[in-house]
Amino acid sequence: MGDLPIEMLHGKDQGSQLLHLPDRVTVEGLIHQSLEAKEFSYCPYSNFRVGAALLAHDGRVFTGCNVENACNNLGVCAERNAIAKAVSEGRRSFKAIAIASDLDDQFISPCGGCRQFMREFGANWDVYLTKPDGSYIEMKVSELLPVSFGPEDLSMKKVVKIPNEY
């Protein structure tokens, strides 16, 4: 993350940035909720706690944490947990997500699967990569997953192949 423009880096001592919503959710408030969600992580195998706080366009915040499983591929990331919770309650449009971990020397970054999962719900919403001290980097989903594949690609023109007849 060292090659990011300095204007993308934010420390906790800067002024509270408002997310332009009626309920006046701040970036710092969203990050705080992601840090709280991290506390509920179930990660006995990796001991790598992750929390997420997802802000829907209607102002509701959905939190999630990572949940591991002895069968590694059945674990669920915090970001996907938060999004699945929101979708299960009827939300499909998101303003921002904050992601928290215990990493002290670098900002937490979502895995590739979570990047694609976020992309399913749009490419132009905010992702806050944080550190435990509250500092963060602000990025768009499209920056985390450039040249991505999304739902709109399914309606693009395709070559029609006629199957061979025997």
Short mmCIF file of N, CA, C and O in Angstrom, two decimals, residues 24-164:
data_model
loop_
_atom_site.label_atom_id
_atom_site.label_comp_id
_atom_site.label_asym_id
_atom_site.label_seq_id
_atom_site.Cartn_x
_atom_site.Cartn_y
_atom_site.Cartn_z
N ARG A 24 -26.28 10.84 9.11
CA ARG A 24 -24.99 11.44 9.39
C ARG A 24 -23.96 10.43 9.91
O ARG A 24 -23.28 10.67 10.89
N VAL A 25 -23.86 9.30 9.25
CA VAL A 25 -22.85 8.30 9.57
C VAL A 25 -21.50 8.85 9.13
O VAL A 25 -21.36 9.32 8.00
N THR A 26 -20.51 8.79 10.00
CA THR A 26 -19.18 9.25 9.64
C THR A 26 -18.31 8.07 9.26
O THR A 26 -18.58 6.92 9.62
N VAL A 27 -17.24 8.35 8.53
CA VAL A 27 -16.27 7.31 8.21
C VAL A 27 -15.73 6.73 9.50
O VAL A 27 -15.63 5.51 9.66
N GLU A 28 -15.40 7.58 10.44
CA GLU A 28 -14.85 7.12 11.71
C GLU A 28 -15.84 6.23 12.44
O GLU A 28 -15.46 5.23 13.07
N GLY A 29 -17.14 6.57 12.39
CA GLY A 29 -18.17 5.74 13.02
C GLY A 29 -18.27 4.37 12.37
O GLY A 29 -18.43 3.35 13.05
N LEU A 30 -18.18 4.35 11.05
CA LEU A 30 -18.23 3.09 10.32
C LEU A 30 -17.01 2.23 10.65
O LEU A 30 -17.13 1.02 10.89
N ILE A 31 -15.85 2.86 10.72
CA ILE A 31 -14.63 2.14 11.09
C ILE A 31 -14.75 1.60 12.51
O ILE A 31 -14.39 0.45 12.79
N HIS A 32 -15.28 2.39 13.43
CA HIS A 32 -15.48 1.95 14.81
C HIS A 32 -16.36 0.70 14.85
O HIS A 32 -16.07 -0.25 15.58
N GLN A 33 -17.42 0.70 14.07
CA GLN A 33 -18.31 -0.47 14.04
C GLN A 33 -17.61 -1.70 13.46
O GLN A 33 -17.86 -2.82 13.90
N SER A 34 -16.71 -1.49 12.49
CA SER A 34 -15.96 -2.63 11.94
C SER A 34 -14.99 -3.18 13.00
O SER A 34 -14.79 -4.39 13.09
N LEU A 35 -14.39 -2.29 13.78
CA LEU A 35 -13.49 -2.72 14.86
C LEU A 35 -14.27 -3.52 15.91
O LEU A 35 -13.78 -4.52 16.44
N GLU A 36 -15.49 -3.07 16.23
CA GLU A 36 -16.34 -3.80 17.18
C GLU A 36 -16.73 -5.16 16.63
O GLU A 36 -16.73 -6.16 17.36
N ALA A 37 -17.07 -5.23 15.35
CA ALA A 37 -17.46 -6.50 14.73
C ALA A 37 -16.32 -7.50 14.77
O ALA A 37 -16.54 -8.71 14.93
N LYS A 38 -15.10 -7.01 14.64
CA LYS A 38 -13.91 -7.87 14.68
C LYS A 38 -13.84 -8.67 15.98
O LYS A 38 -13.38 -9.81 16.00
N GLU A 39 -14.33 -8.11 17.05
CA GLU A 39 -14.29 -8.76 18.36
C GLU A 39 -15.08 -10.07 18.38
O GLU A 39 -14.85 -10.91 19.24
N PHE A 40 -16.02 -10.24 17.47
CA PHE A 40 -16.86 -11.44 17.44
C PHE A 40 -16.30 -12.52 16.50
O PHE A 40 -16.92 -13.56 16.32
N SER A 41 -15.16 -12.27 15.89
CA SER A 41 -14.57 -13.23 14.96
C SER A 41 -14.41 -14.60 15.59
O SER A 41 -14.06 -14.72 16.77
N TYR A 42 -14.64 -15.61 14.79
CA TYR A 42 -14.39 -17.00 15.20
C TYR A 42 -13.26 -17.49 14.30
O TYR A 42 -13.48 -17.81 13.13
N CYS A 43 -12.05 -17.46 14.83
CA CYS A 43 -10.88 -17.79 14.00
C CYS A 43 -9.86 -18.62 14.79
O CYS A 43 -8.72 -18.21 14.96
N PRO A 44 -10.27 -19.80 15.26
CA PRO A 44 -9.36 -20.62 16.07
C PRO A 44 -8.19 -21.20 15.29
O PRO A 44 -7.22 -21.64 15.90
N TYR A 45 -8.22 -21.19 13.97
CA TYR A 45 -7.17 -21.81 13.16
C TYR A 45 -6.12 -20.79 12.73
O TYR A 45 -4.93 -21.06 12.81
N SER A 46 -6.55 -19.63 12.28
CA SER A 46 -5.60 -18.62 11.82
C SER A 46 -5.30 -17.57 12.88
O SER A 46 -4.29 -16.88 12.80
N ASN A 47 -6.18 -17.40 13.84
CA ASN A 47 -6.09 -16.31 14.82
C ASN A 47 -5.98 -14.95 14.12
O ASN A 47 -5.34 -14.04 14.61
N PHE A 48 -6.61 -14.84 12.96
CA PHE A 48 -6.60 -13.60 12.17
C PHE A 48 -8.03 -13.04 12.17
O PHE A 48 -8.88 -13.46 11.41
N ARG A 49 -8.27 -12.10 13.10
CA ARG A 49 -9.61 -11.54 13.26
C ARG A 49 -9.87 -10.45 12.23
O ARG A 49 -9.02 -9.60 11.98
N VAL A 50 -11.07 -10.48 11.64
CA VAL A 50 -11.49 -9.46 10.69
C VAL A 50 -12.94 -9.08 10.99
O VAL A 50 -13.77 -9.94 11.26
N GLY A 51 -13.21 -7.78 10.93
CA GLY A 51 -14.57 -7.28 11.08
C GLY A 51 -14.89 -6.37 9.93
O GLY A 51 -14.00 -5.78 9.31
N ALA A 52 -16.17 -6.24 9.63
CA ALA A 52 -16.61 -5.35 8.55
C ALA A 52 -17.89 -4.65 8.96
O ALA A 52 -18.71 -5.22 9.69
N ALA A 53 -18.03 -3.42 8.50
CA ALA A 53 -19.27 -2.65 8.70
C ALA A 53 -19.66 -2.10 7.35
O ALA A 53 -18.89 -1.36 6.72
N LEU A 54 -20.84 -2.46 6.89
CA LEU A 54 -21.34 -2.14 5.56
C LEU A 54 -22.46 -1.12 5.67
O LEU A 54 -23.43 -1.34 6.39
N LEU A 55 -22.32 -0.01 4.96
CA LEU A 55 -23.32 1.05 5.00
C LEU A 55 -24.19 0.98 3.75
O LEU A 55 -23.70 1.17 2.63
N ALA A 56 -25.47 0.70 3.94
CA ALA A 56 -26.42 0.66 2.83
C ALA A 56 -26.85 2.10 2.50
O ALA A 56 -26.71 3.01 3.32
N HIS A 57 -27.36 2.29 1.30
CA HIS A 57 -27.79 3.63 0.89
C HIS A 57 -28.92 4.19 1.74
O HIS A 57 -29.09 5.40 1.82
N ASP A 58 -29.68 3.34 2.41
CA ASP A 58 -30.76 3.83 3.26
C ASP A 58 -30.27 4.22 4.65
O ASP A 58 -31.05 4.60 5.51
N GLY A 59 -28.95 4.12 4.88
CA GLY A 59 -28.37 4.54 6.15
C GLY A 59 -28.18 3.42 7.16
O GLY A 59 -27.57 3.62 8.20
N ARG A 60 -28.69 2.24 6.89
CA ARG A 60 -28.54 1.12 7.82
C ARG A 60 -27.14 0.54 7.70
O ARG A 60 -26.60 0.42 6.60
N VAL A 61 -26.55 0.17 8.83
CA VAL A 61 -25.23 -0.44 8.87
C VAL A 61 -25.37 -1.92 9.24
O VAL A 61 -26.07 -2.26 10.19
N PHE A 62 -24.72 -2.77 8.47
CA PHE A 62 -24.70 -4.21 8.70
C PHE A 62 -23.27 -4.61 9.02
O PHE A 62 -22.35 -4.24 8.29
N THR A 63 -23.08 -5.36 10.09
CA THR A 63 -21.74 -5.78 10.47
C THR A 63 -21.55 -7.27 10.21
O THR A 63 -22.53 -8.03 10.11
N GLY A 64 -20.30 -7.67 10.09
CA GLY A 64 -19.96 -9.07 9.92
C GLY A 64 -18.56 -9.32 10.43
O GLY A 64 -17.76 -8.38 10.58
N CYS A 65 -18.28 -10.57 10.72
CA CYS A 65 -16.94 -10.97 11.14
C CYS A 65 -16.58 -12.26 10.43
O CYS A 65 -17.46 -12.94 9.89
N ASN A 66 -15.30 -12.59 10.42
CA ASN A 66 -14.91 -13.85 9.79
C ASN A 66 -15.27 -15.01 10.70
O ASN A 66 -15.24 -14.91 11.93
N VAL A 67 -15.67 -16.11 10.06
CA VAL A 67 -16.05 -17.33 10.77
C VAL A 67 -15.33 -18.48 10.08
O VAL A 67 -15.63 -18.80 8.93
N GLU A 68 -14.35 -19.06 10.78
CA GLU A 68 -13.57 -20.15 10.21
C GLU A 68 -14.24 -21.49 10.46
O GLU A 68 -15.16 -21.60 11.28
N ASN A 69 -13.73 -22.50 9.75
CA ASN A 69 -14.26 -23.85 9.86
C ASN A 69 -13.08 -24.81 9.74
O ASN A 69 -12.13 -24.51 9.01
N ALA A 70 -13.16 -25.94 10.41
CA ALA A 70 -12.08 -26.92 10.32
C ALA A 70 -11.84 -27.34 8.86
O ALA A 70 -10.72 -27.64 8.47
N CYS A 71 -12.89 -27.35 8.07
CA CYS A 71 -12.77 -27.59 6.63
C CYS A 71 -12.53 -26.21 6.01
O CYS A 71 -13.46 -25.44 5.80
N ASN A 72 -11.27 -25.87 5.76
CA ASN A 72 -10.87 -24.50 5.40
C ASN A 72 -11.74 -23.78 4.40
O ASN A 72 -12.04 -22.61 4.57
N ASN A 73 -12.16 -24.45 3.33
CA ASN A 73 -12.91 -23.73 2.30
C ASN A 73 -14.34 -23.40 2.71
O ASN A 73 -15.05 -22.74 1.96
N LEU A 74 -14.77 -23.81 3.88
CA LEU A 74 -16.12 -23.47 4.34
C LEU A 74 -16.14 -22.22 5.22
O LEU A 74 -17.22 -21.79 5.63
N GLY A 75 -15.01 -21.63 5.49
CA GLY A 75 -14.98 -20.40 6.27
C GLY A 75 -15.60 -19.25 5.48
O GLY A 75 -15.69 -19.29 4.26
N VAL A 76 -16.06 -18.23 6.20
CA VAL A 76 -16.68 -17.07 5.56
C VAL A 76 -15.99 -15.81 6.05
O VAL A 76 -15.80 -15.62 7.25
N CYS A 77 -15.63 -14.94 5.11
CA CYS A 77 -14.97 -13.68 5.43
C CYS A 77 -15.95 -12.67 6.01
O CYS A 77 -17.16 -12.74 5.77
N ALA A 78 -15.43 -11.71 6.74
CA ALA A 78 -16.25 -10.68 7.37
C ALA A 78 -17.04 -9.87 6.34
O ALA A 78 -18.22 -9.57 6.54
N GLU A 79 -16.38 -9.50 5.24
CA GLU A 79 -17.03 -8.67 4.23
C GLU A 79 -18.23 -9.40 3.62
O GLU A 79 -19.30 -8.83 3.46
N ARG A 80 -18.04 -10.67 3.29
CA ARG A 80 -19.13 -11.45 2.70
C ARG A 80 -20.24 -11.69 3.72
O ARG A 80 -21.41 -11.70 3.36
N ASN A 81 -19.88 -11.85 4.99
CA ASN A 81 -20.90 -12.00 6.03
C ASN A 81 -21.77 -10.75 6.13
O ASN A 81 -22.99 -10.84 6.20
N ALA A 82 -21.14 -9.59 6.14
CA ALA A 82 -21.89 -8.33 6.23
C ALA A 82 -22.79 -8.13 5.02
O ALA A 82 -23.96 -7.74 5.14
N ILE A 83 -22.26 -8.41 3.83
CA ILE A 83 -23.06 -8.25 2.60
C ILE A 83 -24.21 -9.24 2.58
O ILE A 83 -25.34 -8.88 2.25
N ALA A 84 -23.94 -10.49 2.94
CA ALA A 84 -25.01 -11.50 2.95
C ALA A 84 -26.10 -11.12 3.96
O ALA A 84 -27.29 -11.30 3.68
N LYS A 85 -25.71 -10.58 5.09
CA LYS A 85 -26.69 -10.15 6.09
C LYS A 85 -27.56 -9.04 5.52
O LYS A 85 -28.78 -9.05 5.65
N ALA A 86 -26.93 -8.07 4.85
CA ALA A 86 -27.68 -6.96 4.25
C ALA A 86 -28.63 -7.46 3.16
O ALA A 86 -29.80 -7.06 3.11
N VAL A 87 -28.13 -8.32 2.29
CA VAL A 87 -28.96 -8.85 1.20
C VAL A 87 -30.12 -9.65 1.77
O VAL A 87 -31.26 -9.55 1.29
N SER A 88 -29.87 -10.42 2.83
CA SER A 88 -30.94 -11.23 3.42
C SER A 88 -32.02 -10.37 4.06
O SER A 88 -33.12 -10.84 4.33
N GLU A 89 -31.72 -9.09 4.29
CA GLU A 89 -32.70 -8.15 4.83
C GLU A 89 -33.16 -7.16 3.79
O GLU A 89 -33.69 -6.09 4.11
N GLY A 90 -32.95 -7.50 2.50
CA GLY A 90 -33.53 -6.73 1.41
C GLY A 90 -32.70 -5.59 0.85
O GLY A 90 -33.17 -4.86 -0.01
N ARG A 91 -31.46 -5.42 1.30
CA ARG A 91 -30.63 -4.33 0.78
C ARG A 91 -29.78 -4.83 -0.37
O ARG A 91 -29.25 -5.93 -0.34
N ARG A 92 -29.65 -4.00 -1.41
CA ARG A 92 -28.84 -4.35 -2.57
C ARG A 92 -27.94 -3.21 -3.03
O ARG A 92 -27.17 -3.37 -3.96
N SER A 93 -28.05 -2.07 -2.39
CA SER A 93 -27.32 -0.88 -2.80
C SER A 93 -26.50 -0.37 -1.61
O SER A 93 -27.06 -0.11 -0.54
N PHE A 94 -25.18 -0.23 -1.82
CA PHE A 94 -24.31 0.10 -0.71
C PHE A 94 -23.50 1.36 -0.98
O PHE A 94 -23.11 1.65 -2.11
N LYS A 95 -23.26 2.09 0.08
CA LYS A 95 -22.49 3.34 0.03
C LYS A 95 -21.02 3.09 0.35
O LYS A 95 -20.14 3.64 -0.29
N ALA A 96 -20.76 2.25 1.38
CA ALA A 96 -19.38 2.05 1.84
C ALA A 96 -19.27 0.82 2.70
O ALA A 96 -20.26 0.35 3.27
N ILE A 97 -18.04 0.32 2.80
CA ILE A 97 -17.72 -0.75 3.74
C ILE A 97 -16.38 -0.41 4.38
O ILE A 97 -15.46 0.06 3.72
N ALA A 98 -16.29 -0.61 5.69
CA ALA A 98 -15.03 -0.46 6.42
C ALA A 98 -14.59 -1.85 6.85
O ALA A 98 -15.42 -2.65 7.31
N ILE A 99 -13.31 -2.13 6.71
CA ILE A 99 -12.77 -3.44 7.04
C ILE A 99 -11.68 -3.25 8.10
O ILE A 99 -10.82 -2.39 7.95
N ALA A 100 -11.75 -4.06 9.16
CA ALA A 100 -10.80 -3.93 10.28
C ALA A 100 -10.13 -5.26 10.56
O ALA A 100 -10.72 -6.32 10.36
N SER A 101 -8.88 -5.20 11.03
CA SER A 101 -8.16 -6.39 11.48
C SER A 101 -7.21 -5.96 12.60
O SER A 101 -7.23 -4.82 13.05
N ASP A 102 -6.38 -6.89 13.00
CA ASP A 102 -5.37 -6.58 14.02
C ASP A 102 -4.02 -6.22 13.41
O ASP A 102 -3.05 -6.02 14.14
N LEU A 103 -3.92 -6.15 12.07
CA LEU A 103 -2.67 -5.78 11.42
C LEU A 103 -2.26 -4.38 11.86
O LEU A 103 -3.03 -3.44 11.73
N ASP A 104 -1.05 -4.24 12.35
CA ASP A 104 -0.59 -2.95 12.85
C ASP A 104 0.29 -2.23 11.84
O ASP A 104 0.28 -1.01 11.77
N ASP A 105 1.07 -2.98 11.06
CA ASP A 105 2.03 -2.38 10.15
C ASP A 105 1.49 -2.10 8.75
O ASP A 105 2.17 -1.47 7.95
N GLN A 106 0.31 -2.62 8.44
CA GLN A 106 -0.26 -2.38 7.12
C GLN A 106 -1.78 -2.33 7.21
O GLN A 106 -2.37 -2.80 8.18
N PHE A 107 -2.39 -1.76 6.20
CA PHE A 107 -3.84 -1.68 6.13
C PHE A 107 -4.40 -3.02 5.69
O PHE A 107 -3.83 -3.67 4.82
N ILE A 108 -5.51 -3.44 6.28
CA ILE A 108 -6.16 -4.68 5.89
C ILE A 108 -6.72 -4.52 4.47
O ILE A 108 -7.20 -3.45 4.12
N SER A 109 -6.62 -5.55 3.68
CA SER A 109 -7.12 -5.52 2.32
C SER A 109 -8.01 -6.75 2.11
O SER A 109 -7.66 -7.83 2.58
N PRO A 110 -9.13 -6.61 1.42
CA PRO A 110 -10.01 -7.76 1.22
C PRO A 110 -9.38 -8.80 0.28
O PRO A 110 -8.63 -8.44 -0.63
N CYS A 111 -9.71 -10.06 0.51
CA CYS A 111 -9.22 -11.12 -0.37
C CYS A 111 -9.89 -10.99 -1.74
O CYS A 111 -10.85 -10.24 -1.92
N GLY A 112 -9.39 -11.72 -2.70
CA GLY A 112 -9.94 -11.67 -4.06
C GLY A 112 -11.40 -12.06 -4.12
O GLY A 112 -12.19 -11.44 -4.84
N GLY A 113 -11.78 -13.09 -3.36
CA GLY A 113 -13.18 -13.51 -3.35
C GLY A 113 -14.10 -12.41 -2.84
O GLY A 113 -15.18 -12.19 -3.38
N CYS A 114 -13.67 -11.71 -1.79
CA CYS A 114 -14.48 -10.61 -1.25
C CYS A 114 -14.55 -9.44 -2.22
O CYS A 114 -15.58 -8.78 -2.33
N ARG A 115 -13.47 -9.18 -2.92
CA ARG A 115 -13.48 -8.10 -3.92
C ARG A 115 -14.53 -8.40 -4.99
O ARG A 115 -15.30 -7.52 -5.37
N GLN A 116 -14.58 -9.63 -5.47
CA GLN A 116 -15.57 -10.01 -6.48
C GLN A 116 -16.98 -9.97 -5.89
O GLN A 116 -17.93 -9.54 -6.53
N PHE A 117 -17.11 -10.39 -4.64
CA PHE A 117 -18.42 -10.37 -3.96
C PHE A 117 -18.93 -8.94 -3.84
O PHE A 117 -20.10 -8.66 -4.10
N MET A 118 -18.04 -8.00 -3.48
CA MET A 118 -18.42 -6.58 -3.40
C MET A 118 -18.80 -6.06 -4.77
O MET A 118 -19.77 -5.32 -4.92
N ARG A 119 -18.05 -6.47 -5.79
CA ARG A 119 -18.28 -6.00 -7.15
C ARG A 119 -19.66 -6.38 -7.68
O ARG A 119 -20.25 -5.68 -8.49
N GLU A 120 -20.20 -7.47 -7.19
CA GLU A 120 -21.55 -7.90 -7.58
C GLU A 120 -22.57 -6.79 -7.33
O GLU A 120 -23.57 -6.68 -8.03
N PHE A 121 -22.30 -5.93 -6.35
CA PHE A 121 -23.23 -4.88 -5.97
C PHE A 121 -22.76 -3.50 -6.39
O PHE A 121 -23.19 -2.49 -5.85
N GLY A 122 -21.91 -3.45 -7.40
CA GLY A 122 -21.46 -2.18 -7.96
C GLY A 122 -19.97 -1.99 -7.85
O GLY A 122 -19.31 -2.57 -6.98
N ALA A 123 -19.45 -1.15 -8.73
CA ALA A 123 -18.01 -0.90 -8.75
C ALA A 123 -17.65 0.45 -8.15
O ALA A 123 -16.49 0.72 -7.87
N ASN A 124 -18.63 1.30 -7.95
CA ASN A 124 -18.35 2.69 -7.56
C ASN A 124 -18.82 3.00 -6.14
O ASN A 124 -19.52 3.98 -5.92
N TRP A 125 -18.46 2.17 -5.18
CA TRP A 125 -18.74 2.50 -3.78
C TRP A 125 -17.47 2.40 -2.97
O TRP A 125 -16.49 1.80 -3.40
N ASP A 126 -17.47 3.04 -1.82
CA ASP A 126 -16.25 3.23 -1.04
C ASP A 126 -15.88 2.01 -0.20
O ASP A 126 -16.75 1.37 0.39
N VAL A 127 -14.57 1.74 -0.13
CA VAL A 127 -14.02 0.70 0.72
C VAL A 127 -12.95 1.36 1.58
O VAL A 127 -12.04 2.00 1.06
N TYR A 128 -13.07 1.23 2.90
CA TYR A 128 -12.11 1.80 3.82
C TYR A 128 -11.25 0.68 4.39
O TYR A 128 -11.73 -0.18 5.12
N LEU A 129 -9.97 0.68 4.02
CA LEU A 129 -9.00 -0.28 4.51
C LEU A 129 -8.37 0.35 5.75
O LEU A 129 -7.81 1.44 5.67
N THR A 130 -8.44 -0.33 6.90
CA THR A 130 -8.07 0.33 8.15
C THR A 130 -6.93 -0.36 8.88
O THR A 130 -6.50 -1.46 8.54
N LYS A 131 -6.48 0.34 9.91
CA LYS A 131 -5.55 -0.19 10.91
C LYS A 131 -6.25 -0.06 12.26
O LYS A 131 -7.19 0.74 12.41
N PRO A 132 -5.79 -0.78 13.29
CA PRO A 132 -6.44 -0.72 14.61
C PRO A 132 -6.47 0.68 15.23
O PRO A 132 -7.33 0.96 16.06
N ASP A 133 -5.56 1.57 14.83
CA ASP A 133 -5.55 2.92 15.40
C ASP A 133 -6.61 3.84 14.77
O ASP A 133 -6.72 5.01 15.13
N GLY A 134 -7.37 3.32 13.79
CA GLY A 134 -8.41 4.11 13.15
C GLY A 134 -7.98 4.79 11.87
O GLY A 134 -8.79 5.39 11.17
N SER A 135 -6.69 4.74 11.53
CA SER A 135 -6.26 5.33 10.26
C SER A 135 -6.78 4.45 9.13
O SER A 135 -7.06 3.26 9.32
N TYR A 136 -6.92 5.05 7.95
CA TYR A 136 -7.51 4.29 6.85
C TYR A 136 -7.08 4.81 5.49
O TYR A 136 -6.58 5.92 5.36
N ILE A 137 -7.28 3.95 4.50
CA ILE A 137 -7.13 4.30 3.10
C ILE A 137 -8.52 4.15 2.48
O ILE A 137 -9.19 3.16 2.72
N GLU A 138 -8.92 5.13 1.70
CA GLU A 138 -10.21 5.08 1.02
C GLU A 138 -9.99 4.70 -0.44
O GLU A 138 -9.18 5.31 -1.13
N MET A 139 -10.70 3.66 -0.88
CA MET A 139 -10.62 3.22 -2.26
C MET A 139 -12.03 2.93 -2.76
O MET A 139 -12.96 2.82 -1.96
N LYS A 140 -12.18 2.79 -4.05
CA LYS A 140 -13.43 2.34 -4.66
C LYS A 140 -13.30 0.84 -4.96
O LYS A 140 -12.19 0.34 -5.14
N VAL A 141 -14.42 0.15 -5.03
CA VAL A 141 -14.40 -1.25 -5.40
C VAL A 141 -13.67 -1.42 -6.73
O VAL A 141 -12.86 -2.34 -6.90
N SER A 142 -13.92 -0.51 -7.67
CA SER A 142 -13.29 -0.59 -9.00
C SER A 142 -11.77 -0.48 -8.93
O SER A 142 -11.08 -1.02 -9.80
N GLU A 143 -11.23 0.19 -7.92
CA GLU A 143 -9.78 0.27 -7.76
C GLU A 143 -9.21 -1.03 -7.20
O GLU A 143 -8.09 -1.41 -7.50
N LEU A 144 -9.99 -1.69 -6.36
CA LEU A 144 -9.56 -2.95 -5.77
C LEU A 144 -9.66 -4.11 -6.76
O LEU A 144 -8.95 -5.11 -6.65
N LEU A 145 -10.58 -3.97 -7.72
CA LEU A 145 -10.79 -5.03 -8.70
C LEU A 145 -10.95 -4.40 -10.09
O LEU A 145 -12.05 -4.30 -10.62
N PRO A 146 -9.84 -3.93 -10.66
CA PRO A 146 -9.92 -3.30 -11.98
C PRO A 146 -10.26 -4.30 -13.07
O PRO A 146 -10.02 -5.49 -12.92
N VAL A 147 -10.83 -3.81 -14.14
CA VAL A 147 -11.21 -4.63 -15.30
C VAL A 147 -12.01 -5.84 -14.80
O VAL A 147 -11.70 -6.99 -15.11
N SER A 148 -13.03 -5.56 -14.02
CA SER A 148 -13.77 -6.62 -13.35
C SER A 148 -14.94 -7.15 -14.17
O SER A 148 -15.37 -6.55 -15.15
N PHE A 149 -15.45 -8.26 -13.72
CA PHE A 149 -16.63 -8.90 -14.31
C PHE A 149 -17.78 -8.68 -13.34
O PHE A 149 -17.66 -8.96 -12.15
N GLY A 150 -18.90 -8.16 -13.84
CA GLY A 150 -20.05 -7.91 -12.99
C GLY A 150 -21.34 -8.35 -13.65
O GLY A 150 -21.34 -8.83 -14.80
N PRO A 151 -22.45 -8.18 -12.97
CA PRO A 151 -23.74 -8.63 -13.48
C PRO A 151 -24.09 -8.08 -14.87
O PRO A 151 -24.68 -8.78 -15.69
N GLU A 152 -23.68 -6.85 -15.14
CA GLU A 152 -23.99 -6.24 -16.44
C GLU A 152 -23.29 -6.95 -17.59
O GLU A 152 -23.74 -6.91 -18.72
N ASP A 153 -22.20 -7.64 -17.30
CA ASP A 153 -21.48 -8.37 -18.35
C ASP A 153 -22.27 -9.57 -18.88
O ASP A 153 -22.05 -10.01 -20.00
N LEU A 154 -23.19 -10.07 -18.10
CA LEU A 154 -23.99 -11.21 -18.53
C LEU A 154 -24.94 -10.86 -19.67
O LEU A 154 -25.37 -11.74 -20.41
N SER A 155 -25.24 -9.57 -19.83
CA SER A 155 -26.15 -9.16 -20.90
C SER A 155 -25.40 -8.65 -22.14
O SER A 155 -26.02 -8.19 -23.09
N MET A 156 -24.08 -8.74 -22.13
CA MET A 156 -23.28 -8.30 -23.27
C MET A 156 -23.47 -9.27 -24.44
O MET A 156 -23.80 -10.43 -24.25
N LYS A 157 -23.24 -8.77 -25.64
CA LYS A 157 -23.36 -9.58 -26.85
C LYS A 157 -22.36 -10.73 -26.81
O LYS A 157 -21.20 -10.55 -26.47
N LYS A 158 -22.85 -11.91 -27.17
CA LYS A 158 -22.01 -13.11 -27.16
C LYS A 158 -22.04 -13.76 -28.54
O LYS A 158 -22.99 -13.62 -29.29
N VAL A 159 -21.02 -14.52 -28.83
CA VAL A 159 -20.97 -15.32 -30.05
C VAL A 159 -21.89 -16.53 -29.83
O VAL A 159 -21.84 -17.17 -28.78
N VAL A 160 -22.72 -16.79 -30.79
CA VAL A 160 -23.62 -17.94 -30.68
C VAL A 160 -23.01 -19.09 -31.46
O VAL A 160 -22.74 -18.98 -32.65
N LYS A 161 -22.78 -20.17 -30.77
CA LYS A 161 -22.20 -21.35 -31.41
C LYS A 161 -23.28 -22.40 -31.55
O LYS A 161 -23.95 -22.75 -30.59
N ILE A 162 -23.42 -22.90 -32.76
CA ILE A 162 -24.40 -23.95 -33.03
C ILE A 162 -23.71 -25.28 -32.77
O ILE A 162 -22.64 -25.56 -33.33
N PRO A 163 -24.32 -26.12 -31.93
CA PRO A 163 -23.68 -27.42 -31.62
C PRO A 163 -23.59 -28.31 -32.86
O PRO A 163 -24.44 -28.25 -33.74
N ASN A 164 -22.55 -29.11 -32.90
CA ASN A 164 -22.38 -30.07 -34.00
C ASN A 164 -23.45 -31.13 -33.91
O ASN A 164 -23.77 -31.61 -32.84
#
